[in-house]
Amino acid sequence: LESSQFLPLMIGYFSLQVPAGLTIYWATSNLFSLLQTTAVKQYYKLNPPEIELPDYWDALDDVANMSDEDRREAAKAGISTGPKFEDLMDEAKFHVVVDREQIPLRAESVSWKKVKGEGGGHVAEQFKGWGVKTVETVESA
């Protein structure tokens, strides 16, 4: 048996185990949903809607050549016309590594001077050990 054939039997069994009010609620709500769905489907079968596509619809096949105005209209409608994630990832694989000098970045900053004790700033006691260790590690690199 398929689950769609077995489900009514399960609902029938559960209905015997719960209070009668819940069983009546399930039955009436399911009947109402069935009638509503049938009525809506029948209405649209007799009166099919006329769908008028926007001007930019055909241009969506070739997003790269869309005009800026068509892209804006498509974006307003919630259609993505920007770069795809795969394109961004492909572009990200080719990056430029900037060769910097051998001295660490920000070695002459105010913060490093404070850590070294040259900046006249106050470093809390519990952090002084960290700063000295970090400065020694950075200067030895």
Short mmCIF file of C-alpha atoms in Angstrom, two decimals:
data_model
loop_
_atom_site.label_atom_id
_atom_site.label_comp_id
_atom_site.label_asym_id
_atom_site.label_seq_id
_atom_site.Cartn_x
_atom_site.Cartn_y
_atom_site.Cartn_z
CA LEU A 1 0.00 0.00 0.00
CA GLU A 2 1.13 3.53 -0.74
CA SER A 3 1.19 6.11 2.04
CA SER A 4 -1.68 8.01 0.38
CA GLN A 5 -3.83 4.88 0.61
CA PHE A 6 -2.76 4.09 4.16
CA LEU A 7 -3.17 7.63 5.55
CA PRO A 8 -7.00 7.59 5.78
CA LEU A 9 -6.78 4.39 7.81
CA MET A 10 -4.29 6.01 10.19
CA ILE A 11 -6.46 9.11 10.57
CA GLY A 12 -9.46 6.87 11.24
CA TYR A 13 -7.54 5.00 13.93
CA PHE A 14 -6.30 8.24 15.52
CA SER A 15 -9.84 9.62 15.45
CA LEU A 16 -10.98 6.71 17.61
CA GLN A 17 -8.27 7.50 20.18
CA VAL A 18 -8.94 11.24 20.65
CA PRO A 19 -11.98 13.13 21.94
CA ALA A 20 -14.95 13.34 19.55
CA GLY A 21 -14.66 17.13 19.17
CA LEU A 22 -11.23 16.78 17.58
CA THR A 23 -12.53 14.13 15.18
CA ILE A 24 -15.41 16.41 14.13
CA TYR A 25 -12.95 19.31 13.68
CA TRP A 26 -10.64 17.19 11.49
CA ALA A 27 -13.52 15.94 9.37
CA THR A 28 -15.13 19.35 8.82
CA SER A 29 -11.85 21.16 8.13
CA ASN A 30 -10.77 18.49 5.64
CA LEU A 31 -14.17 18.61 3.93
CA PHE A 32 -14.04 22.42 3.77
CA SER A 33 -10.47 22.33 2.36
CA LEU A 34 -11.52 19.77 -0.27
CA LEU A 35 -14.53 21.85 -1.36
CA GLN A 36 -12.50 25.07 -1.43
CA THR A 37 -9.70 23.49 -3.50
CA THR A 38 -12.19 21.98 -5.92
CA ALA A 39 -14.05 25.30 -6.33
CA VAL A 40 -10.84 27.28 -6.98
CA LYS A 41 -9.55 24.73 -9.51
CA GLN A 42 -12.92 24.67 -11.30
CA TYR A 43 -13.05 28.50 -11.40
CA TYR A 44 -9.61 28.78 -13.00
CA LYS A 45 -10.40 25.94 -15.38
CA LEU A 46 -13.44 27.88 -16.66
CA ASN A 47 -11.77 31.34 -16.47
CA PRO A 48 -8.06 30.96 -17.23
CA PRO A 49 -6.15 34.12 -16.34
CA GLU A 50 -4.46 36.11 -19.06
CA ILE A 51 -0.85 36.58 -18.11
CA GLU A 52 0.87 39.59 -19.60
CA LEU A 53 4.62 39.21 -19.38
CA PRO A 54 6.77 42.32 -18.77
CA ASP A 55 8.97 43.79 -21.49
CA TYR A 56 12.19 42.46 -19.97
CA TRP A 57 10.95 38.83 -19.88
CA ASP A 58 12.60 37.75 -23.14
CA ALA A 59 15.83 39.49 -22.17
CA LEU A 60 16.19 37.21 -19.11
CA ASP A 61 17.63 34.49 -21.36
CA ASP A 62 20.63 36.73 -22.04
CA VAL A 63 21.16 38.67 -18.79
CA ALA A 64 24.63 39.89 -19.82
CA ASN A 65 23.13 42.00 -22.62
CA MET A 66 20.15 43.38 -20.67
CA SER A 67 19.83 47.13 -20.47
CA ASP A 68 20.22 48.76 -17.06
CA GLU A 69 16.55 49.76 -17.05
CA ASP A 70 15.46 46.16 -17.75
CA ARG A 71 17.73 44.95 -14.94
CA ARG A 72 16.17 47.45 -12.51
CA GLU A 73 12.65 46.37 -13.50
CA ALA A 74 13.56 42.70 -13.09
CA ALA A 75 15.14 43.41 -9.70
CA LYS A 76 11.98 45.22 -8.59
CA ALA A 77 10.04 42.09 -9.55
CA GLY A 78 12.40 39.96 -7.44
CA ILE A 79 14.28 38.36 -10.31
CA SER A 80 18.04 38.12 -9.83
CA THR A 81 19.95 39.62 -12.74
CA GLY A 82 23.25 40.08 -10.95
CA PRO A 83 26.25 37.78 -11.05
CA LYS A 84 25.70 34.19 -10.00
CA PHE A 85 27.47 32.74 -6.96
CA GLU A 86 29.56 30.42 -9.15
CA ASP A 87 30.80 33.41 -11.16
CA LEU A 88 31.85 35.22 -7.99
CA MET A 89 33.66 32.13 -6.73
CA ASP A 90 35.49 31.71 -10.04
CA GLU A 91 36.58 35.33 -9.88
CA ALA A 92 37.68 34.97 -6.25
CA LYS A 93 40.04 32.12 -7.15
CA PHE A 94 42.24 34.57 -9.06
CA HIS A 95 43.41 37.11 -6.55
CA VAL A 96 46.55 39.19 -6.27
CA VAL A 97 48.95 38.72 -3.38
CA VAL A 98 50.53 42.00 -2.36
CA ASP A 99 54.18 41.58 -1.35
CA ARG A 100 54.79 43.59 1.78
CA GLU A 101 58.00 44.47 3.55
CA GLN A 102 59.31 41.98 6.09
CA ILE A 103 58.35 44.14 9.06
CA PRO A 104 54.97 43.22 10.55
CA LEU A 105 51.94 45.29 9.72
CA ARG A 106 51.15 48.09 12.13
CA ALA A 107 54.46 47.67 13.97
CA GLU A 108 54.80 51.44 14.27
CA SER A 109 51.18 52.05 15.27
CA VAL A 110 50.17 53.82 18.46
CA SER A 111 48.83 50.56 19.86
CA TRP A 112 52.16 48.75 19.48
CA LYS A 113 53.96 51.69 21.08
CA LYS A 114 51.60 51.47 24.04
CA VAL A 115 52.27 47.75 24.36
CA LYS A 116 56.04 48.37 24.26
CA GLY A 117 55.64 51.13 26.83
CA GLU A 118 56.76 53.93 24.48
CA GLY A 119 53.38 55.54 23.91
CA GLY A 120 52.73 56.79 27.41
CA GLY A 121 49.43 54.92 27.52
CA HIS A 122 48.27 52.65 30.30
CA VAL A 123 48.14 48.89 29.82
CA ALA A 124 46.32 46.85 32.45
CA GLU A 125 48.57 44.53 34.47
CA GLN A 126 46.89 41.32 33.31
CA PHE A 127 47.59 42.31 29.68
CA LYS A 128 51.23 43.39 29.99
CA GLY A 129 52.55 39.84 29.75
CA TRP A 130 50.58 39.23 26.61
CA GLY A 131 51.87 42.36 24.91
CA VAL A 132 55.52 41.67 25.70
CA LYS A 133 55.26 38.11 24.44
CA THR A 134 53.49 39.29 21.29
CA VAL A 135 56.04 42.06 20.65
CA GLU A 136 58.95 39.65 21.06
CA THR A 137 57.31 37.16 18.71
CA VAL A 138 56.56 39.82 16.10
CA GLU A 139 60.03 41.42 16.30
CA SER A 140 61.76 38.05 15.94
CA ALA A 141 59.78 37.29 12.77
#
